[in-house]
Amino acid sequence: MRHYKSFVALGDSFTEGLNDPGQNGHYRGWADRVAERLAADEPGFRYANLAVRGKLLDQIVAEQVPVAVEMAPDLVSLCAGGNDLLRPGSDPDVMAKKLARAVRDLRSGGSDVLLFTGVDPRDTPLMRRLRGRFAVFYLHVRSIADLYGCRLVDQWSMQGLRDWRAWSADRLHMNEDGHRLVAARVLDVLGVPFEDWRKDWPSRTVDPRARRREDAQWIREHLVPWVSRRLRGVSSGDGLSPKRPDLTAF
């Protein structure tokens, strides 16, 4: 187990912490939870979170990675590409090359790097059609982790995240329970004692008619507005700044 003295988190809404309510209008999320645990073992621990919701891989690489390289923390987390994969025409092979260059830059500064696979989308309406695209990209992520000696957080294998009780109403962002499970998995990968990330949800029976009504409501209230923003070239993160832009004491 390495005692990290500093941690910088990079990415999009997943790393920003949507939809895990925090303080002062900000979200908490798995990264804040990990920082809290690491700070408990290291006086003077410093933490920055540069993630902004809606960011694409190119934006994260251009805007966040150079800042993290300059900060030279002990640990950097990089999770990017999910928003790209949902867009028509995205190429997971091209995306992987961009990610690999970013990881090389981060590793060249001596930082340990955390990479992530995403959650298997097979249980998500519509998104399941893109499952092959997601799988190819996440296999690339595994290869990049091996090539550059990164730590890998494999969410694809986390069965607890396949239950809708780990997700918020938009089905795109985890709720408090989901972020807690991811934080536990990250800390397990880092070798830091914490709660178990494996989750067995109590069994429940869902009426198929009720599920169809829920699916229709999700399409109306969440999917259609999301598609509308994409068509208009608008992002939920437009005009937003990172919640913790500086590497300061946590």
Short mmCIF file of the C-alpha atoms (twelve columns), coordinates in Angstrom:
data_MODEL
# 
_entry.id   MODEL 
# 
loop_
_atom_site.group_PDB 
_atom_site.id 
_atom_site.type_symbol 
_atom_site.label_atom_id 
_atom_site.label_alt_id 
_atom_site.label_comp_id 
_atom_site.label_asym_id 
_atom_site.label_seq_id 
_atom_site.Cartn_x 
_atom_site.Cartn_y 
_atom_site.Cartn_z 
_atom_site.pdbx_PDB_model_num 
ATOM 1   C CA . MET A 1   0.000   0.000  0.000   1 
ATOM 2   C CA . ARG A 2   1.341   3.405  -1.006  1 
ATOM 3   C CA . HIS A 3   0.457   6.452  1.049   1 
ATOM 4   C CA . TYR A 4   -0.530  9.049  -1.521  1 
ATOM 5   C CA . LYS A 5   0.095   12.661 -0.597  1 
ATOM 6   C CA . SER A 6   -1.808  14.176 -3.526  1 
ATOM 7   C CA . PHE A 7   -4.588  13.172 -5.911  1 
ATOM 8   C CA . VAL A 8   -5.958  14.833 -9.064  1 
ATOM 9   C CA . ALA A 9   -9.189  13.556 -10.635 1 
ATOM 10  C CA . LEU A 10  -9.860  14.113 -14.355 1 
ATOM 11  C CA . GLY A 11  -12.949 13.441 -16.427 1 
ATOM 12  C CA . ASP A 12  -16.608 14.236 -16.942 1 
ATOM 13  C CA . SER A 13  -19.819 13.964 -14.907 1 
ATOM 14  C CA . PHE A 14  -18.862 10.563 -13.506 1 
ATOM 15  C CA . THR A 15  -15.791 12.011 -11.793 1 
ATOM 16  C CA . GLU A 16  -17.452 15.329 -10.966 1 
ATOM 17  C CA . GLY A 17  -19.882 13.258 -8.919  1 
ATOM 18  C CA . LEU A 18  -23.327 13.581 -10.513 1 
ATOM 19  C CA . ASN A 19  -25.837 12.696 -8.905  1 
ATOM 20  C CA . ASP A 20  -24.350 12.236 -5.422  1 
ATOM 21  C CA . PRO A 21  -25.416 15.322 -3.428  1 
ATOM 22  C CA . GLY A 22  -22.618 17.156 -1.635  1 
ATOM 23  C CA . GLN A 23  -22.232 20.521 0.041   1 
ATOM 24  C CA . ASN A 24  -22.539 24.112 -1.163  1 
ATOM 25  C CA . GLY A 25  -24.347 23.126 -4.346  1 
ATOM 26  C CA . HIS A 26  -21.584 20.782 -5.497  1 
ATOM 27  C CA . TYR A 27  -21.756 17.046 -5.998  1 
ATOM 28  C CA . ARG A 28  -19.698 14.672 -3.879  1 
ATOM 29  C CA . GLY A 29  -19.078 11.533 -5.938  1 
ATOM 30  C CA . TRP A 30  -16.642 8.656  -5.781  1 
ATOM 31  C CA . ALA A 31  -13.534 10.839 -6.212  1 
ATOM 32  C CA . ASP A 32  -14.328 12.991 -3.183  1 
ATOM 33  C CA . ARG A 33  -15.036 9.850  -1.197  1 
ATOM 34  C CA . VAL A 34  -11.677 8.382  -2.202  1 
ATOM 35  C CA . ALA A 35  -9.918  11.641 -1.299  1 
ATOM 36  C CA . GLU A 36  -11.561 11.605 2.128   1 
ATOM 37  C CA . ARG A 37  -10.226 8.121  2.817   1 
ATOM 38  C CA . LEU A 38  -6.716  8.872  1.523   1 
ATOM 39  C CA . ALA A 39  -6.584  12.069 3.582   1 
ATOM 40  C CA . ALA A 40  -7.311  10.058 6.726   1 
ATOM 41  C CA . ASP A 41  -3.897  8.358  6.355   1 
ATOM 42  C CA . GLU A 42  -1.861  11.332 5.194   1 
ATOM 43  C CA . PRO A 43  -1.645  14.675 7.049   1 
ATOM 44  C CA . GLY A 44  -1.441  17.513 4.550   1 
ATOM 45  C CA . PHE A 45  -3.084  15.459 1.799   1 
ATOM 46  C CA . ARG A 46  -3.906  17.569 -1.282  1 
ATOM 47  C CA . TYR A 47  -6.705  17.039 -3.765  1 
ATOM 48  C CA . ALA A 48  -7.950  18.609 -7.009  1 
ATOM 49  C CA . ASN A 49  -10.952 17.608 -9.106  1 
ATOM 50  C CA . LEU A 50  -10.865 19.071 -12.619 1 
ATOM 51  C CA . ALA A 51  -13.779 17.026 -13.995 1 
ATOM 52  C CA . VAL A 52  -16.678 18.840 -15.653 1 
ATOM 53  C CA . ARG A 53  -19.919 17.210 -16.766 1 
ATOM 54  C CA . GLY A 54  -20.462 16.720 -20.494 1 
ATOM 55  C CA . LYS A 55  -16.793 16.879 -21.470 1 
ATOM 56  C CA . LEU A 56  -15.598 14.813 -24.414 1 
ATOM 57  C CA . LEU A 57  -12.309 12.938 -24.588 1 
ATOM 58  C CA . ASP A 58  -10.611 15.609 -26.725 1 
ATOM 59  C CA . GLN A 59  -11.632 18.322 -24.258 1 
ATOM 60  C CA . ILE A 60  -10.399 16.384 -21.248 1 
ATOM 61  C CA . VAL A 61  -7.076  15.652 -22.943 1 
ATOM 62  C CA . ALA A 62  -6.619  19.274 -24.047 1 
ATOM 63  C CA . GLU A 63  -7.942  21.100 -20.983 1 
ATOM 64  C CA . GLN A 64  -7.369  18.856 -17.976 1 
ATOM 65  C CA . VAL A 65  -4.419  16.565 -18.678 1 
ATOM 66  C CA . PRO A 66  -1.794  19.353 -19.116 1 
ATOM 67  C CA . VAL A 67  -2.927  20.940 -15.845 1 
ATOM 68  C CA . ALA A 68  -2.562  17.605 -14.054 1 
ATOM 69  C CA . VAL A 69  0.900   17.072 -15.560 1 
ATOM 70  C CA . GLU A 70  1.929   20.496 -14.250 1 
ATOM 71  C CA . MET A 71  0.552   19.686 -10.785 1 
ATOM 72  C CA . ALA A 72  2.615   16.439 -10.702 1 
ATOM 73  C CA . PRO A 73  0.485   14.632 -8.082  1 
ATOM 74  C CA . ASP A 74  1.225   11.198 -6.678  1 
ATOM 75  C CA . LEU A 75  -2.043  9.859  -8.108  1 
ATOM 76  C CA . VAL A 76  -4.169  10.817 -11.129 1 
ATOM 77  C CA . SER A 77  -7.494  9.280  -12.103 1 
ATOM 78  C CA . LEU A 78  -8.554  9.514  -15.747 1 
ATOM 79  C CA . CYS A 79  -11.960 8.384  -16.903 1 
ATOM 80  C CA . ALA A 80  -12.998 9.729  -20.308 1 
ATOM 81  C CA . GLY A 81  -14.752 8.649  -23.472 1 
ATOM 82  C CA . GLY A 82  -18.228 7.744  -22.251 1 
ATOM 83  C CA . ASN A 83  -19.832 10.840 -23.776 1 
ATOM 84  C CA . ASP A 84  -18.007 10.212 -27.057 1 
ATOM 85  C CA . LEU A 85  -19.186 6.615  -27.304 1 
ATOM 86  C CA . LEU A 86  -22.818 7.735  -27.155 1 
ATOM 87  C CA . ARG A 87  -22.377 9.944  -30.229 1 
ATOM 88  C CA . PRO A 88  -22.933 8.684  -33.773 1 
ATOM 89  C CA . GLY A 89  -19.762 7.919  -35.653 1 
ATOM 90  C CA . SER A 90  -17.426 7.678  -32.663 1 
ATOM 91  C CA . ASP A 91  -14.442 5.406  -33.305 1 
ATOM 92  C CA . PRO A 92  -13.158 3.522  -30.236 1 
ATOM 93  C CA . ASP A 93  -9.835  2.769  -31.962 1 
ATOM 94  C CA . VAL A 94  -9.116  6.453  -32.622 1 
ATOM 95  C CA . MET A 95  -10.275 7.353  -29.108 1 
ATOM 96  C CA . ALA A 96  -7.910  4.784  -27.607 1 
ATOM 97  C CA . LYS A 97  -4.898  6.333  -29.336 1 
ATOM 98  C CA . LYS A 98  -5.747  9.733  -27.863 1 
ATOM 99  C CA . LEU A 99  -6.220  8.219  -24.427 1 
ATOM 100 C CA . ALA A 100 -2.906  6.383  -24.664 1 
ATOM 101 C CA . ARG A 101 -1.025  9.602  -25.434 1 
ATOM 102 C CA . ALA A 102 -2.629  11.300 -22.433 1 
ATOM 103 C CA . VAL A 103 -1.709  8.402  -20.150 1 
ATOM 104 C CA . ARG A 104 1.873   8.460  -21.454 1 
ATOM 105 C CA . ASP A 105 2.122   12.162 -20.571 1 
ATOM 106 C CA . LEU A 106 0.728   11.604 -17.083 1 
ATOM 107 C CA . ARG A 107 3.000   8.635  -16.404 1 
ATOM 108 C CA . SER A 108 6.077   10.484 -17.677 1 
ATOM 109 C CA . GLY A 109 5.738   12.852 -14.740 1 
ATOM 110 C CA . GLY A 110 5.894   9.993  -12.253 1 
ATOM 111 C CA . SER A 111 2.218   9.913  -11.263 1 
ATOM 112 C CA . ASP A 112 0.400   6.686  -10.608 1 
ATOM 113 C CA . VAL A 113 -2.588  6.592  -12.978 1 
ATOM 114 C CA . LEU A 114 -6.013  5.087  -12.400 1 
ATOM 115 C CA . LEU A 115 -7.991  4.069  -15.496 1 
ATOM 116 C CA . PHE A 116 -11.578 2.854  -15.678 1 
ATOM 117 C CA . THR A 117 -13.702 0.585  -17.774 1 
ATOM 118 C CA . GLY A 118 -17.353 1.558  -17.852 1 
ATOM 119 C CA . VAL A 119 -20.396 -0.367 -16.741 1 
ATOM 120 C CA . ASP A 120 -21.787 -3.002 -19.121 1 
ATOM 121 C CA . PRO A 121 -24.701 -1.219 -20.888 1 
ATOM 122 C CA . ARG A 122 -26.613 -4.390 -21.751 1 
ATOM 123 C CA . ASP A 123 -29.409 -3.572 -19.265 1 
ATOM 124 C CA . THR A 124 -29.931 -0.024 -20.521 1 
ATOM 125 C CA . PRO A 125 -32.629 0.629  -23.142 1 
ATOM 126 C CA . LEU A 126 -31.188 1.875  -26.447 1 
ATOM 127 C CA . MET A 127 -27.627 1.995  -25.078 1 
ATOM 128 C CA . ARG A 128 -27.426 -1.790 -25.291 1 
ATOM 129 C CA . ARG A 129 -27.267 -1.401 -29.069 1 
ATOM 130 C CA . LEU A 130 -23.878 0.281  -28.618 1 
ATOM 131 C CA . ARG A 131 -22.535 -2.486 -26.400 1 
ATOM 132 C CA . GLY A 132 -19.966 -3.654 -28.947 1 
ATOM 133 C CA . ARG A 133 -18.545 -0.147 -29.318 1 
ATOM 134 C CA . PHE A 134 -18.221 0.202  -25.549 1 
ATOM 135 C CA . ALA A 135 -16.615 -3.232 -25.237 1 
ATOM 136 C CA . VAL A 136 -13.965 -2.462 -27.871 1 
ATOM 137 C CA . PHE A 137 -13.006 0.802  -26.202 1 
ATOM 138 C CA . TYR A 138 -12.771 -0.746 -22.757 1 
ATOM 139 C CA . LEU A 139 -10.592 -3.554 -24.073 1 
ATOM 140 C CA . HIS A 140 -8.301  -0.799 -25.345 1 
ATOM 141 C CA . VAL A 141 -8.357  0.772  -21.877 1 
ATOM 142 C CA . ARG A 142 -7.249  -2.546 -20.385 1 
ATOM 143 C CA . SER A 143 -4.400  -2.736 -22.891 1 
ATOM 144 C CA . ILE A 144 -3.318  0.837  -22.149 1 
ATOM 145 C CA . ALA A 145 -3.311  0.074  -18.437 1 
ATOM 146 C CA . ASP A 146 -1.046  -2.922 -19.045 1 
ATOM 147 C CA . LEU A 147 1.241   -1.030 -21.412 1 
ATOM 148 C CA . TYR A 148 1.850   1.934  -19.126 1 
ATOM 149 C CA . GLY A 149 1.637   0.223  -15.745 1 
ATOM 150 C CA . CYS A 150 -1.615  1.844  -14.635 1 
ATOM 151 C CA . ARG A 151 -4.095  0.669  -12.043 1 
ATOM 152 C CA . LEU A 152 -7.409  -0.442 -13.548 1 
ATOM 153 C CA . VAL A 153 -10.852 -0.047 -11.992 1 
ATOM 154 C CA . ASP A 154 -13.057 -2.562 -13.779 1 
ATOM 155 C CA . GLN A 155 -16.670 -1.429 -13.475 1 
ATOM 156 C CA . TRP A 156 -17.790 -3.873 -16.179 1 
ATOM 157 C CA . SER A 157 -17.445 -6.712 -13.671 1 
ATOM 158 C CA . MET A 158 -19.228 -4.911 -10.812 1 
ATOM 159 C CA . GLN A 159 -22.544 -6.733 -10.613 1 
ATOM 160 C CA . GLY A 160 -23.806 -4.336 -7.953  1 
ATOM 161 C CA . LEU A 161 -23.830 -1.552 -10.533 1 
ATOM 162 C CA . ARG A 162 -26.188 -3.494 -12.811 1 
ATOM 163 C CA . ASP A 163 -29.079 -2.832 -10.432 1 
ATOM 164 C CA . TRP A 164 -31.091 0.333  -11.070 1 
ATOM 165 C CA . ARG A 165 -31.009 1.073  -7.349  1 
ATOM 166 C CA . ALA A 166 -27.396 2.224  -7.855  1 
ATOM 167 C CA . TRP A 167 -28.493 4.818  -10.433 1 
ATOM 168 C CA . SER A 168 -30.376 8.088  -10.483 1 
ATOM 169 C CA . ALA A 169 -33.550 8.673  -12.466 1 
ATOM 170 C CA . ASP A 170 -31.700 9.684  -15.645 1 
ATOM 171 C CA . ARG A 171 -30.066 6.202  -15.871 1 
ATOM 172 C CA . LEU A 172 -26.828 7.863  -16.974 1 
ATOM 173 C CA . HIS A 173 -25.440 8.921  -13.601 1 
ATOM 174 C CA . MET A 174 -25.022 6.933  -10.413 1 
ATOM 175 C CA . ASN A 175 -26.707 7.927  -7.195  1 
ATOM 176 C CA . GLU A 176 -25.118 8.024  -3.748  1 
ATOM 177 C CA . ASP A 177 -25.087 4.215  -3.478  1 
ATOM 178 C CA . GLY A 178 -23.436 3.806  -6.871  1 
ATOM 179 C CA . HIS A 179 -20.705 6.322  -6.115  1 
ATOM 180 C CA . ARG A 180 -20.064 4.643  -2.771  1 
ATOM 181 C CA . LEU A 181 -19.551 1.294  -4.502  1 
ATOM 182 C CA . VAL A 182 -17.148 2.797  -7.042  1 
ATOM 183 C CA . ALA A 183 -15.168 4.526  -4.296  1 
ATOM 184 C CA . ALA A 184 -14.863 1.210  -2.464  1 
ATOM 185 C CA . ARG A 185 -13.632 -0.484 -5.662  1 
ATOM 186 C CA . VAL A 186 -11.069 2.267  -6.301  1 
ATOM 187 C CA . LEU A 187 -9.708  1.991  -2.784  1 
ATOM 188 C CA . ASP A 188 -9.545  -1.785 -3.133  1 
ATOM 189 C CA . VAL A 189 -7.477  -1.367 -6.319  1 
ATOM 190 C CA . LEU A 190 -5.185  1.015  -4.426  1 
ATOM 191 C CA . GLY A 191 -4.833  -1.484 -1.577  1 
ATOM 192 C CA . VAL A 192 -6.446  0.861  0.952   1 
ATOM 193 C CA . PRO A 193 -8.658  -0.784 3.602   1 
ATOM 194 C CA . PHE A 194 -12.292 0.260  3.170   1 
ATOM 195 C CA . GLU A 195 -15.758 -1.248 2.900   1 
ATOM 196 C CA . ASP A 196 -16.470 -4.096 0.467   1 
ATOM 197 C CA . TRP A 197 -17.396 -2.984 -3.060  1 
ATOM 198 C CA . ARG A 198 -19.384 -6.155 -3.741  1 
ATOM 199 C CA . LYS A 199 -23.104 -5.547 -3.366  1 
ATOM 200 C CA . ASP A 200 -25.954 -8.045 -3.235  1 
ATOM 201 C CA . TRP A 201 -29.196 -6.107 -3.533  1 
ATOM 202 C CA . PRO A 202 -32.339 -7.543 -1.910  1 
ATOM 203 C CA . SER A 203 -34.449 -9.336 -4.485  1 
ATOM 204 C CA . ARG A 204 -37.524 -7.580 -5.842  1 
ATOM 205 C CA . THR A 205 -40.178 -8.198 -8.463  1 
ATOM 206 C CA . VAL A 206 -41.013 -5.503 -11.001 1 
ATOM 207 C CA . ASP A 207 -44.309 -5.558 -12.892 1 
ATOM 208 C CA . PRO A 208 -43.484 -5.585 -16.641 1 
ATOM 209 C CA . ARG A 209 -46.224 -3.009 -17.233 1 
ATOM 210 C CA . ALA A 210 -44.724 -0.729 -14.602 1 
ATOM 211 C CA . ARG A 211 -41.290 -1.156 -16.192 1 
ATOM 212 C CA . ARG A 212 -42.655 -0.148 -19.588 1 
ATOM 213 C CA . ARG A 213 -44.201 2.952  -18.034 1 
ATOM 214 C CA . GLU A 214 -40.875 3.782  -16.371 1 
ATOM 215 C CA . ASP A 215 -39.042 3.315  -19.683 1 
ATOM 216 C CA . ALA A 216 -41.485 5.616  -21.461 1 
ATOM 217 C CA . GLN A 217 -41.111 8.233  -18.739 1 
ATOM 218 C CA . TRP A 218 -37.304 8.000  -18.946 1 
ATOM 219 C CA . ILE A 219 -37.371 8.509  -22.713 1 
ATOM 220 C CA . ARG A 220 -39.667 11.523 -22.363 1 
ATOM 221 C CA . GLU A 221 -37.973 13.238 -19.412 1 
ATOM 222 C CA . HIS A 222 -34.310 12.346 -19.890 1 
ATOM 223 C CA . LEU A 223 -33.431 10.794 -23.247 1 
ATOM 224 C CA . VAL A 224 -35.254 13.290 -25.490 1 
ATOM 225 C CA . PRO A 225 -33.728 16.352 -23.756 1 
ATOM 226 C CA . TRP A 226 -30.274 14.724 -23.945 1 
ATOM 227 C CA . VAL A 227 -30.635 14.059 -27.682 1 
ATOM 228 C CA . SER A 228 -31.920 17.599 -28.181 1 
ATOM 229 C CA . ARG A 229 -28.809 19.045 -26.549 1 
ATOM 230 C CA . ARG A 230 -26.587 16.893 -28.737 1 
ATOM 231 C CA . LEU A 231 -28.370 18.051 -31.904 1 
ATOM 232 C CA . ARG A 232 -28.005 21.687 -30.856 1 
ATOM 233 C CA . GLY A 233 -24.338 21.250 -29.931 1 
ATOM 234 C CA . VAL A 234 -25.062 22.180 -26.326 1 
ATOM 235 C CA . SER A 235 -23.402 20.502 -23.339 1 
ATOM 236 C CA . SER A 236 -24.595 20.354 -19.740 1 
ATOM 237 C CA . GLY A 237 -21.103 21.507 -18.761 1 
ATOM 238 C CA . ASP A 238 -21.027 24.650 -20.904 1 
ATOM 239 C CA . GLY A 239 -19.869 27.585 -18.800 1 
ATOM 240 C CA . LEU A 240 -19.083 25.445 -15.750 1 
ATOM 241 C CA . SER A 241 -15.730 25.399 -13.971 1 
ATOM 242 C CA . PRO A 242 -14.170 22.483 -12.034 1 
ATOM 243 C CA . LYS A 243 -15.329 22.218 -8.452  1 
ATOM 244 C CA . ARG A 244 -11.758 21.883 -7.107  1 
ATOM 245 C CA . PRO A 245 -9.447  23.498 -9.685  1 
ATOM 246 C CA . ASP A 246 -6.413  23.788 -7.410  1 
ATOM 247 C CA . LEU A 247 -4.326  21.087 -5.738  1 
ATOM 248 C CA . THR A 248 -4.903  22.173 -2.169  1 
ATOM 249 C CA . ALA A 249 -5.212  20.641 1.277   1 
ATOM 250 C CA . PHE A 250 -8.329  18.533 1.661   1 
# 
